[in-house]
Tab-separated table of N, CA and C in Angstrom:
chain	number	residue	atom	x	y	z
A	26	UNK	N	1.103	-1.670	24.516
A	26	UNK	CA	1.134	-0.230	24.600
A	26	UNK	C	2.354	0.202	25.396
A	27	UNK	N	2.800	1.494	25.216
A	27	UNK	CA	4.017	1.696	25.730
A	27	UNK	C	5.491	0.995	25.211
A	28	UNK	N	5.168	-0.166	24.477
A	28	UNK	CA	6.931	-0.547	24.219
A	28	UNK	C	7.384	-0.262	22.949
A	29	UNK	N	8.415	-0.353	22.935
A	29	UNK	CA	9.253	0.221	21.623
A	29	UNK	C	8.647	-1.041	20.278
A	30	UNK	N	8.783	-0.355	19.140
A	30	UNK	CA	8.143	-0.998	18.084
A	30	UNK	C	9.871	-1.568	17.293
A	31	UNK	N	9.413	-2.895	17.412
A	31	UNK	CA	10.497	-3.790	16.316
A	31	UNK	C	11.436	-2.807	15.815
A	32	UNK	N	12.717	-2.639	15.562
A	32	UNK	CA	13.750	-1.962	14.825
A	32	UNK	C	13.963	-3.077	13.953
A	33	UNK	N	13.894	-4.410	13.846
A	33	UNK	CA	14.314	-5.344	12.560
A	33	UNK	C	14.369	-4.998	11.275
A	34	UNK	N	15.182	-5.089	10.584
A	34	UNK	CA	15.976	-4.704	9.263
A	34	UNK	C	14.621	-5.324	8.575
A	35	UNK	N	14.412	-4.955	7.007
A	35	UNK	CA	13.504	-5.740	6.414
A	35	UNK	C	13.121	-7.179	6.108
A	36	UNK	N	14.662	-7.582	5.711
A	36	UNK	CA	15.452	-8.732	5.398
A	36	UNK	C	15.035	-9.957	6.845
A	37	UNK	N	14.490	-9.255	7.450
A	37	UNK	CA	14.412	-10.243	9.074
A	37	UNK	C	13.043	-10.325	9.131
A	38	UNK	N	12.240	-10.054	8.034
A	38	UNK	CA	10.970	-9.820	8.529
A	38	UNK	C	10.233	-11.511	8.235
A	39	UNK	N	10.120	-12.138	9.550
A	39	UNK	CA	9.367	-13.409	9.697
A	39	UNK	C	8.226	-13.817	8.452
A	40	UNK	N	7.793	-13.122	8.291
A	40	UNK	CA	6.314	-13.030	7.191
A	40	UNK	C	6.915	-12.837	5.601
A	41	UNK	N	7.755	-13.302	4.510
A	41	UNK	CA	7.718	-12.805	3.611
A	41	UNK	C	6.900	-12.629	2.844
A	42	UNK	N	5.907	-13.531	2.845
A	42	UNK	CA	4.518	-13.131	1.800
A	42	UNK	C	3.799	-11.873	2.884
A	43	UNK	N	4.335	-11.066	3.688
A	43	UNK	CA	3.413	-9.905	4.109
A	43	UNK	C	4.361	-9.331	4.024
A	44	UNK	N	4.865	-8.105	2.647
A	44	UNK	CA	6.287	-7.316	2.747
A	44	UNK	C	5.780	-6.779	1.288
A	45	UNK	N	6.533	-5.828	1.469
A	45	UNK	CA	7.087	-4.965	0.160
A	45	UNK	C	7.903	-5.449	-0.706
A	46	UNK	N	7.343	-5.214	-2.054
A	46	UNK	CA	8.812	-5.747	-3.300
A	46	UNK	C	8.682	-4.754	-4.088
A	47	UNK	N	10.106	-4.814	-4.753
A	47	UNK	CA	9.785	-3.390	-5.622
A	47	UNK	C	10.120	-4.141	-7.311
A	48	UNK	N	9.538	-3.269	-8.125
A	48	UNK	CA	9.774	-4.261	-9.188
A	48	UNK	C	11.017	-3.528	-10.439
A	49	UNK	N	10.925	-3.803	-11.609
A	49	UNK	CA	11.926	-3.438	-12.337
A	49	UNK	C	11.812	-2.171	-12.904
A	50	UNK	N	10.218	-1.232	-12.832
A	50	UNK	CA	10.368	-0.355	-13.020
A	50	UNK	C	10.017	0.851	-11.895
A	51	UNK	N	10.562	0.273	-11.071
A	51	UNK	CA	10.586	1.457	-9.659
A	51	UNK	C	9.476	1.000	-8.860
A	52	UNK	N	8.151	0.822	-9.028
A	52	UNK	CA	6.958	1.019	-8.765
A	52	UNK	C	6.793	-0.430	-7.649
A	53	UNK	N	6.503	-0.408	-6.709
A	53	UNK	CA	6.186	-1.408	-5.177
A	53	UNK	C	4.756	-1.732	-4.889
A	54	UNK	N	4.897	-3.164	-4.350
A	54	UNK	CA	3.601	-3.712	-4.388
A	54	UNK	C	3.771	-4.313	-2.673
A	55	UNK	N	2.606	-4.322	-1.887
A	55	UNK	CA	2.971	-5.098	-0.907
A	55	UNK	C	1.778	-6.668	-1.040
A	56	UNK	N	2.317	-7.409	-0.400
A	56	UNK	CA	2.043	-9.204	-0.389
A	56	UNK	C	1.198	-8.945	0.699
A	57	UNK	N	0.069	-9.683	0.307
A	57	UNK	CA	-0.916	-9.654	1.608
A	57	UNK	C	-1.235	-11.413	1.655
A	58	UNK	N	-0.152	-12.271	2.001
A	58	UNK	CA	-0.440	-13.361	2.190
A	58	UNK	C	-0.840	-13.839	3.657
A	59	UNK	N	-1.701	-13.457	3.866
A	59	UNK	CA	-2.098	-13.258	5.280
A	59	UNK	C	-2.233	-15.232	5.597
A	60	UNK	N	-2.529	-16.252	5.195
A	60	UNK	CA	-2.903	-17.271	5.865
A	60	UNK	C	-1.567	-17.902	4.705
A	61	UNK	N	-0.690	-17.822	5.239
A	61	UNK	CA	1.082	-18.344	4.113
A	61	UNK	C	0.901	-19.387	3.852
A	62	UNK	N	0.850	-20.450	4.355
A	62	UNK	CA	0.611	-21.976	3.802
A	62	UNK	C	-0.595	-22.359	2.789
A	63	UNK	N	-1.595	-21.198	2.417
A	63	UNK	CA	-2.646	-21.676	2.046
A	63	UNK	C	-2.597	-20.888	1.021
A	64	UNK	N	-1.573	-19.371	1.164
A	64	UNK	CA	-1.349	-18.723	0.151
A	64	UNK	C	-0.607	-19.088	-0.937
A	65	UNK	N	0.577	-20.303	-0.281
A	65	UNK	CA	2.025	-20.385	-1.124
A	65	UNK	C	1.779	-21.241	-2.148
A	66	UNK	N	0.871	-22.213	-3.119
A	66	UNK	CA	0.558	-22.739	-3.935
A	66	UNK	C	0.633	-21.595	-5.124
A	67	UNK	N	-0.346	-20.829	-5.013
A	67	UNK	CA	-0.625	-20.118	-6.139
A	67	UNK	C	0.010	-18.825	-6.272
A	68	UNK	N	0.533	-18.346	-5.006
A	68	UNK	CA	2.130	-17.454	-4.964
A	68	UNK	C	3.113	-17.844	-5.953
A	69	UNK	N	3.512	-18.951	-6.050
A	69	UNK	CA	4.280	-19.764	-6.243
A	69	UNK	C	3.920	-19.798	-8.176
A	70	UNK	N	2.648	-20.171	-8.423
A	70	UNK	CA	1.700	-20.357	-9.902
A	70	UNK	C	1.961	-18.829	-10.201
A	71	UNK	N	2.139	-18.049	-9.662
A	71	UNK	CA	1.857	-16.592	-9.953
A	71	UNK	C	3.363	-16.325	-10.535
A	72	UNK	N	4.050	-16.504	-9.914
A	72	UNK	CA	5.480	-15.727	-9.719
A	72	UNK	C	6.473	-16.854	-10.737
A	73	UNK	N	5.762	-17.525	-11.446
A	73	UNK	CA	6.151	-19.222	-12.122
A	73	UNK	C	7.890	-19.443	-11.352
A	74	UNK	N	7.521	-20.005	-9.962
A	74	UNK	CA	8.577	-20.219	-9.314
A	74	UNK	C	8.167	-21.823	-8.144
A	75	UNK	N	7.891	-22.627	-9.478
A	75	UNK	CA	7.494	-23.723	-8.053
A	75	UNK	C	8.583	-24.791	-7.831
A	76	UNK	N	9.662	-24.281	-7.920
A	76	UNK	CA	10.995	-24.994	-7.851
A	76	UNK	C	10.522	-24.383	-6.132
A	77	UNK	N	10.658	-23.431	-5.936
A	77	UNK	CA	10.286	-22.722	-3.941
A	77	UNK	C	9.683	-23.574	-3.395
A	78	UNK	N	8.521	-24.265	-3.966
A	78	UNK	CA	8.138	-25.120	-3.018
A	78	UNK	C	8.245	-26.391	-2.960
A	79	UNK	N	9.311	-27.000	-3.288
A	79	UNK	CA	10.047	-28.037	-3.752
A	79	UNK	C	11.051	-27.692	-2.443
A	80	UNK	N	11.366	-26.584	-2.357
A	80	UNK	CA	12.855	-26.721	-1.336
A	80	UNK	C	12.393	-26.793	-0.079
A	81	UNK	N	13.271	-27.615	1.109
A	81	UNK	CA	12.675	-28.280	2.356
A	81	UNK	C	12.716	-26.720	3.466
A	82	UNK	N	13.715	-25.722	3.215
A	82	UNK	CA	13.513	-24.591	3.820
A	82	UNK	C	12.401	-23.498	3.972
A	83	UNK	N	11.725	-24.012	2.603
A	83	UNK	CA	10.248	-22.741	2.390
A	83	UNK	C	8.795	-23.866	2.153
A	84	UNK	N	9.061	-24.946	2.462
A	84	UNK	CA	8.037	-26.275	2.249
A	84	UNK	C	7.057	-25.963	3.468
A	85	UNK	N	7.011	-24.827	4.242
A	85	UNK	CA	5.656	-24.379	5.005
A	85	UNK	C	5.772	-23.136	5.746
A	86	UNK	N	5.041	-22.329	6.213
A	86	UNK	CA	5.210	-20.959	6.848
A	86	UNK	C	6.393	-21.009	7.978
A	87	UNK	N	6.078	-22.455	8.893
A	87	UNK	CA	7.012	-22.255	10.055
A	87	UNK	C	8.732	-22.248	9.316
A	88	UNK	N	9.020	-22.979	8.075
A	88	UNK	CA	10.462	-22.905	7.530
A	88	UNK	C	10.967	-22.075	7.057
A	89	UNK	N	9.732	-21.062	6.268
A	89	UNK	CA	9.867	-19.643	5.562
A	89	UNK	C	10.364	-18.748	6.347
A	90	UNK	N	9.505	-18.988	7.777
A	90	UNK	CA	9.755	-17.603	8.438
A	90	UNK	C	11.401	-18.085	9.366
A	91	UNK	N	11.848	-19.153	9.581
A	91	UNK	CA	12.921	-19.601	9.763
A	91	UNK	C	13.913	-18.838	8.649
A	92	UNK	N	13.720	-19.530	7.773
A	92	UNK	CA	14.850	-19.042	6.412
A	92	UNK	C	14.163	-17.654	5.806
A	93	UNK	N	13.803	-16.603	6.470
A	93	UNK	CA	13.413	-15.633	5.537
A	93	UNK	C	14.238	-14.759	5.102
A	94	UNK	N	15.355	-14.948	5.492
A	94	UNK	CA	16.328	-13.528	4.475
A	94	UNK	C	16.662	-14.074	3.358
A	95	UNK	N	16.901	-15.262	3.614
A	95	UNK	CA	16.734	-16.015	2.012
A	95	UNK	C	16.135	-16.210	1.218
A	96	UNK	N	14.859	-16.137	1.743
A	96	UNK	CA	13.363	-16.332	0.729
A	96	UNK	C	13.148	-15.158	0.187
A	97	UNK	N	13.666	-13.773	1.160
A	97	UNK	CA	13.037	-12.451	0.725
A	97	UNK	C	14.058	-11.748	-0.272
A	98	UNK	N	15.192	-12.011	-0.214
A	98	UNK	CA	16.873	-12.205	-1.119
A	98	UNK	C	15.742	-12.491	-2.724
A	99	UNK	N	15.679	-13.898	-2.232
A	99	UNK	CA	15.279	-14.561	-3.742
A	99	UNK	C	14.014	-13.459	-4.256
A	100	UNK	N	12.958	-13.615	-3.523
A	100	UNK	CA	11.769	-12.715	-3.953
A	100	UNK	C	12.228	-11.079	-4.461
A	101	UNK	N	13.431	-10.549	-3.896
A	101	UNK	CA	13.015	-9.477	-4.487
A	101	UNK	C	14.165	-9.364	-5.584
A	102	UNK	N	15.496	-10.311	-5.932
A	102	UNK	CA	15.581	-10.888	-7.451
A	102	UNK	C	14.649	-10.697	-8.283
A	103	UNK	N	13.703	-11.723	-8.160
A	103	UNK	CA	13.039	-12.370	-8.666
A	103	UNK	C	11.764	-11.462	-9.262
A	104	UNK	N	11.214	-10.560	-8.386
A	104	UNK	CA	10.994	-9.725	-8.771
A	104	UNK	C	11.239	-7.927	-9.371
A	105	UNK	N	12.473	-8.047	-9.729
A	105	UNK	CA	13.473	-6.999	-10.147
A	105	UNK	C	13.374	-6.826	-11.099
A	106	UNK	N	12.904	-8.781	-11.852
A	106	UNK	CA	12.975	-8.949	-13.303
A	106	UNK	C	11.945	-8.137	-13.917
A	107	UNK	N	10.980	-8.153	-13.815
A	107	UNK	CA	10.137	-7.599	-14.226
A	107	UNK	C	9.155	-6.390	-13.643
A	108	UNK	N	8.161	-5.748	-14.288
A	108	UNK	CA	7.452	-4.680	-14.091
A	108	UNK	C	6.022	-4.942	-13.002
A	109	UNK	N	6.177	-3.665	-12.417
A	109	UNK	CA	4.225	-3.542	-11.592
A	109	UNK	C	3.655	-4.502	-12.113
A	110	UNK	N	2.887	-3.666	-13.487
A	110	UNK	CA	1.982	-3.947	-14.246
A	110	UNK	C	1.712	-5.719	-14.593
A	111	UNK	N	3.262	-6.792	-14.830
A	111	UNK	CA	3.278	-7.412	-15.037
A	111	UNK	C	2.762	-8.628	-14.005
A	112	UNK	N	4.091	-8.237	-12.699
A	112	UNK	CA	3.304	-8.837	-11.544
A	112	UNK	C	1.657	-8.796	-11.141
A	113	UNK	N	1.186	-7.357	-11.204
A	113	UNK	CA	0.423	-7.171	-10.121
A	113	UNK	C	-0.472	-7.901	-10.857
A	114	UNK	N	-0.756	-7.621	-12.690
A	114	UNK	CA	-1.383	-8.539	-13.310
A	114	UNK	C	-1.816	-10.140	-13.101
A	115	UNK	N	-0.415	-10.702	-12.852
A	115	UNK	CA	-0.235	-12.516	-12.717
A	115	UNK	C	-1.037	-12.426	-11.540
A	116	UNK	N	-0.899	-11.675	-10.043
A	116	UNK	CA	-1.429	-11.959	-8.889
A	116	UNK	C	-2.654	-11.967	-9.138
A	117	UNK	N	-3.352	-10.991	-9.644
A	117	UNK	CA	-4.833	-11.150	-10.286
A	117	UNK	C	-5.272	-12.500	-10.447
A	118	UNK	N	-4.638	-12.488	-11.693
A	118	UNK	CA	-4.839	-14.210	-12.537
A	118	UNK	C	-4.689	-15.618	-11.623
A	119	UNK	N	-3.903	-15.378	-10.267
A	119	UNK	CA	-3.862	-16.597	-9.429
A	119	UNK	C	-4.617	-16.042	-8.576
A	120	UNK	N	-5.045	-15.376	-8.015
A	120	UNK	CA	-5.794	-14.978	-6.748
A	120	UNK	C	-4.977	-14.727	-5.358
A	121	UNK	N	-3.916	-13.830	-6.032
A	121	UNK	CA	-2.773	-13.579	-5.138
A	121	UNK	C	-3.613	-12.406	-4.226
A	122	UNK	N	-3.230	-12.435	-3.364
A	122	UNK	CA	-3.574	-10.658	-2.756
A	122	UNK	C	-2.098	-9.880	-2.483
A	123	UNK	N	-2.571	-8.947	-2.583
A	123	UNK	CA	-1.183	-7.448	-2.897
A	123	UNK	C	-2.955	-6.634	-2.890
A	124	UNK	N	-1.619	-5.351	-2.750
A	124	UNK	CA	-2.312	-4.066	-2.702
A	124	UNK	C	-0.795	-3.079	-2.983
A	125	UNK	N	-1.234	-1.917	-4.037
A	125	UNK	CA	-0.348	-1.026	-4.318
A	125	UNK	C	0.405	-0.272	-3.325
A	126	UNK	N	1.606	-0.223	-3.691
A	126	UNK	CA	2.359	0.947	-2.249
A	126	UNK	C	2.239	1.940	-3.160
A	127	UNK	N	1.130	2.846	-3.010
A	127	UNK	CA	1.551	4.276	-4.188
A	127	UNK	C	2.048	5.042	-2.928
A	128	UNK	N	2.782	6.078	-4.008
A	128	UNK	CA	3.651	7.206	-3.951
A	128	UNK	C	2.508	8.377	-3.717
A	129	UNK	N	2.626	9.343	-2.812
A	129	UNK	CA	1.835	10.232	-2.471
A	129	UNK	C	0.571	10.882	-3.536
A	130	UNK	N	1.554	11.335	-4.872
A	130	UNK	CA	0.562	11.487	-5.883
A	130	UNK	C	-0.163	10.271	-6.826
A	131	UNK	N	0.344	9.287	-6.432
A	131	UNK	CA	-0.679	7.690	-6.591
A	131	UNK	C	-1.603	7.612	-5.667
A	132	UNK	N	-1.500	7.972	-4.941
A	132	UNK	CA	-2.200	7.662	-3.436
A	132	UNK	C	-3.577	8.902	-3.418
A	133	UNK	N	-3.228	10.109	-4.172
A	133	UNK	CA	-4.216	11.280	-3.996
A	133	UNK	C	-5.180	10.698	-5.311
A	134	UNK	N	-4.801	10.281	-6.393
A	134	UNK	CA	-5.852	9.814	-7.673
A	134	UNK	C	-6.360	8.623	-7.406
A	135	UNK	N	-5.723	7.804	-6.818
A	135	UNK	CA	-6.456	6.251	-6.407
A	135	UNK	C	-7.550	6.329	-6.631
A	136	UNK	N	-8.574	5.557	-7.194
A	136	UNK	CA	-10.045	5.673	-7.708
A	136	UNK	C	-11.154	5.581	-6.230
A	137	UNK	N	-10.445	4.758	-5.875
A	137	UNK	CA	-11.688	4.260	-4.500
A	137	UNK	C	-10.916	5.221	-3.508
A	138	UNK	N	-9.273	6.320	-3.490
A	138	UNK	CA	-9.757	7.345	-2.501
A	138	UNK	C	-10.911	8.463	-2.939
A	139	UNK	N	-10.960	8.775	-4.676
A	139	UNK	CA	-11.904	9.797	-5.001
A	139	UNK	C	-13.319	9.051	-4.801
A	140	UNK	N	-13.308	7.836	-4.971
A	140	UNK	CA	-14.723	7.377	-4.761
A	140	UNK	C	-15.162	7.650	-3.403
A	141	UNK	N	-14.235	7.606	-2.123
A	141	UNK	CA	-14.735	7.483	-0.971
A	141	UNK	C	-14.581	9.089	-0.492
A	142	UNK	N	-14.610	9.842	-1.430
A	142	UNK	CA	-15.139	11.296	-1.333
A	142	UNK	C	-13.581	11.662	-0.081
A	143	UNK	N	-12.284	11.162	-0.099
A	143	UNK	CA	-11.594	11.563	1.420
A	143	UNK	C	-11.406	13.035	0.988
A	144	UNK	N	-11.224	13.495	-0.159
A	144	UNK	CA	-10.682	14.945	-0.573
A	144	UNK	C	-12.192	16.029	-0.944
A	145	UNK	N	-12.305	17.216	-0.802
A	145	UNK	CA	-12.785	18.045	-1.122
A	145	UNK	C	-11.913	19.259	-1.866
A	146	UNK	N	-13.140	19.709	-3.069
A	146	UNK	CA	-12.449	20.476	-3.765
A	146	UNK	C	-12.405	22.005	-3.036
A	147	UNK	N	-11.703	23.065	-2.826
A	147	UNK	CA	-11.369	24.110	-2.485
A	147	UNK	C	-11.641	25.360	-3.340
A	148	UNK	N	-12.526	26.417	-2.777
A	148	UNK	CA	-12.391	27.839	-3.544
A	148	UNK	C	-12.045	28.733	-2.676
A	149	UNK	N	-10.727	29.297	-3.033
A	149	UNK	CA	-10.243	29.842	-2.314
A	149	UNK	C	-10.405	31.335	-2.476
A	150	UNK	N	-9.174	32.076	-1.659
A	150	UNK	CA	-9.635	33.547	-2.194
A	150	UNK	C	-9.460	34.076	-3.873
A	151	UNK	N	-10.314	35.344	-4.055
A	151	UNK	CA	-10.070	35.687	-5.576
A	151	UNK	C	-8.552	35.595	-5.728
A	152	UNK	N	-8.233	35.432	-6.984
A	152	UNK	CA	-6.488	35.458	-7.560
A	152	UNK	C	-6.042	34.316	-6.650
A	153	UNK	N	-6.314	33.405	-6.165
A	153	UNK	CA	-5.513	32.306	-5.638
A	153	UNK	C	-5.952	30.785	-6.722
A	154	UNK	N	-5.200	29.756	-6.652
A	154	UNK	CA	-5.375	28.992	-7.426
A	154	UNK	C	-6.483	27.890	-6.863
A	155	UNK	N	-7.368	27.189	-7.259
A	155	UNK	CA	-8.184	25.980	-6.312
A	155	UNK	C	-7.403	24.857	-6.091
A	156	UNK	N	-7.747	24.274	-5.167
A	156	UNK	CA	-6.860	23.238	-4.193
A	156	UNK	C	-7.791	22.292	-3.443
A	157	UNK	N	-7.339	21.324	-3.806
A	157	UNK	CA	-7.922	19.805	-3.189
A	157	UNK	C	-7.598	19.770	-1.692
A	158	UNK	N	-7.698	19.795	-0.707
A	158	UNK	CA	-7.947	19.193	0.982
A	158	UNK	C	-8.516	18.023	1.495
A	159	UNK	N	-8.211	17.207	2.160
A	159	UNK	CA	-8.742	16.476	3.055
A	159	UNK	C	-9.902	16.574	3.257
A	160	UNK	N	-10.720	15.502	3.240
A	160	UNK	CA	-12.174	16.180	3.761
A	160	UNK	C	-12.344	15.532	5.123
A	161	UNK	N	-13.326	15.821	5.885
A	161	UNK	CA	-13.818	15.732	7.529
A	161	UNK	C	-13.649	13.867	7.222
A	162	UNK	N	-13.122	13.237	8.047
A	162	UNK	CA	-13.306	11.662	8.657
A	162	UNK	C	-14.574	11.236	8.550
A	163	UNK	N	-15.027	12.000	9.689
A	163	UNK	CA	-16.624	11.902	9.961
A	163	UNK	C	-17.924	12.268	9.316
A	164	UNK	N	-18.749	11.207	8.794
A	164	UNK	CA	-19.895	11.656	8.016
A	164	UNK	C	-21.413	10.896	8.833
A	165	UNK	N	-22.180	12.582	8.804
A	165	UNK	CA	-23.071	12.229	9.490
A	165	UNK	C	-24.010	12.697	8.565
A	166	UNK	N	-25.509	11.361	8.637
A	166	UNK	CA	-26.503	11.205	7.125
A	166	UNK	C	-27.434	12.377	7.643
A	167	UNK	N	-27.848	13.251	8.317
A	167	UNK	CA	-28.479	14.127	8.680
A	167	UNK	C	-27.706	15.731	8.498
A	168	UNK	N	-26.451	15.528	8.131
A	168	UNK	CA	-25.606	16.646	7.833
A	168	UNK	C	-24.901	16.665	6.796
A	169	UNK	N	-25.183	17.920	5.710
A	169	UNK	CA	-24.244	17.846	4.850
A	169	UNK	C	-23.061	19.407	5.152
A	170	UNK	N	-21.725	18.839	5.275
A	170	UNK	CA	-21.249	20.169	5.133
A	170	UNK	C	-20.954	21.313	4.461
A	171	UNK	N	-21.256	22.414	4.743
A	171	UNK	CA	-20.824	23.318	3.866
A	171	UNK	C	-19.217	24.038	4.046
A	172	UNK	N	-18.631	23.689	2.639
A	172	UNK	CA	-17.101	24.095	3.030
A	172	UNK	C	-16.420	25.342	1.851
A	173	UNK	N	-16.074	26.437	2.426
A	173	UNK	CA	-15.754	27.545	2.120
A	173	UNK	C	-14.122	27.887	2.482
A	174	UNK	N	-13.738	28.933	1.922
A	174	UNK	CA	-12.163	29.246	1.917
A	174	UNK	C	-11.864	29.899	3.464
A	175	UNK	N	-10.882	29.553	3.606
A	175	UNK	CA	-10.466	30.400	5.385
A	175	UNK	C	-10.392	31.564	5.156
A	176	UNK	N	-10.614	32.534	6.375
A	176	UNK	CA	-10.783	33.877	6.551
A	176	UNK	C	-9.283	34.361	5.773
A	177	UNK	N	-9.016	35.734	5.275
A	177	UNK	CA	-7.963	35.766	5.604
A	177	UNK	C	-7.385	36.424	7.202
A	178	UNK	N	-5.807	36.798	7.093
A	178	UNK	CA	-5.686	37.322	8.451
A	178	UNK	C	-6.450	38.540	8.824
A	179	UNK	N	-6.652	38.549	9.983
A	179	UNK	CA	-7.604	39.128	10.257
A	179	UNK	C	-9.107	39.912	10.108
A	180	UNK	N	-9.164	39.038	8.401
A	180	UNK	CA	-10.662	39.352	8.354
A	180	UNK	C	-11.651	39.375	9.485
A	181	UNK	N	-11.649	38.351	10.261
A	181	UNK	CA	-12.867	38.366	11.199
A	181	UNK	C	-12.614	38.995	12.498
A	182	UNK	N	-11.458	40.057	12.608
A	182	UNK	CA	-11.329	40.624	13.923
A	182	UNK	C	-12.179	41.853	13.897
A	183	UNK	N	-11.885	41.788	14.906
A	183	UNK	CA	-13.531	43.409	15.289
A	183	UNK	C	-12.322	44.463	15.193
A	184	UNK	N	-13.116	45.314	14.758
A	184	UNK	CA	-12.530	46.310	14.395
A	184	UNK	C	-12.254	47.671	15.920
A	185	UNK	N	-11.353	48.182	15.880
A	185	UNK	CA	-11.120	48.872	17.560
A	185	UNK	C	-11.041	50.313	17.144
């Protein structure tokens, strides 16, 4: 608490299986290889790149994160070639973990944010258009809220 947070360039980032790649058609995925040595077999089956683990620089987490501007160089080549859809697919099929980097309006349709109710729908004043909001963090099973449009200005002042 209190100290300054890492400034390191991306390219320096110790962890390459925990990073962002972007692929050939714009669209970014991040690597959730959280346990690397146990991940990099089928990383590797996924991405059909097992010449990588053949080389003595990326042959275990402690060499990866040694040589990682090189590993992360190659990875995001490598993944340039091709599309989201294609990757995020293969990771499926090996039991890669990733999770989508969506873009704000990816991020508002996401199925499991509408599933997890974070947005509420809005009725606002007459002649205004309806609008999606944030809904409350906090849900309590004895309360349901009731949610209505804001006053306008000074609707609720007392009158003098």
């Amino acid at each position: 608490f209190g100290k300054r947070t890492s400034t390191k360039r991306r390219d320096q980032n110790p962890a390459p299986q925990m990073l962002n790649y972007t692929c050939s058609d714009g669209r970014s995925f991040w690597l959730l290889g959280l346990e690397a040595d146990r991940h990099w077999p089928g990383f590797l089956d996924a991405i059909a790149r097992p010449d990588l683990g053949e080389e003595p620089r990326f042959r275990n987490a402690v060499e990866r994160s040694k040589n990682c501007g090189e590993l992360i160089a190659i990875l995001d080549a490598h993944f340039a070639t091709d599309t989201y859809e294609h990757w995020t697919k293969r990771f499926d099929v090996c039991d890669v973990w990733w999770a989508p980097l969506n873009s704000i309006p990816e991020a508002i349709e996401d199925p499991q944010v509408i599933a997890s109710g974070a947005f509420v729908d809005m009725t606002p004043h007459q002649g205004e258009a309806p609008y999606r909001a944030v809904n409350s963090p906090v849900d309590f099973s004895d309360y349901s809220p009731v949610y209505g449009r804001v006053p306008k200005l000074g609707e609720h002042s007392p009158e003098w």
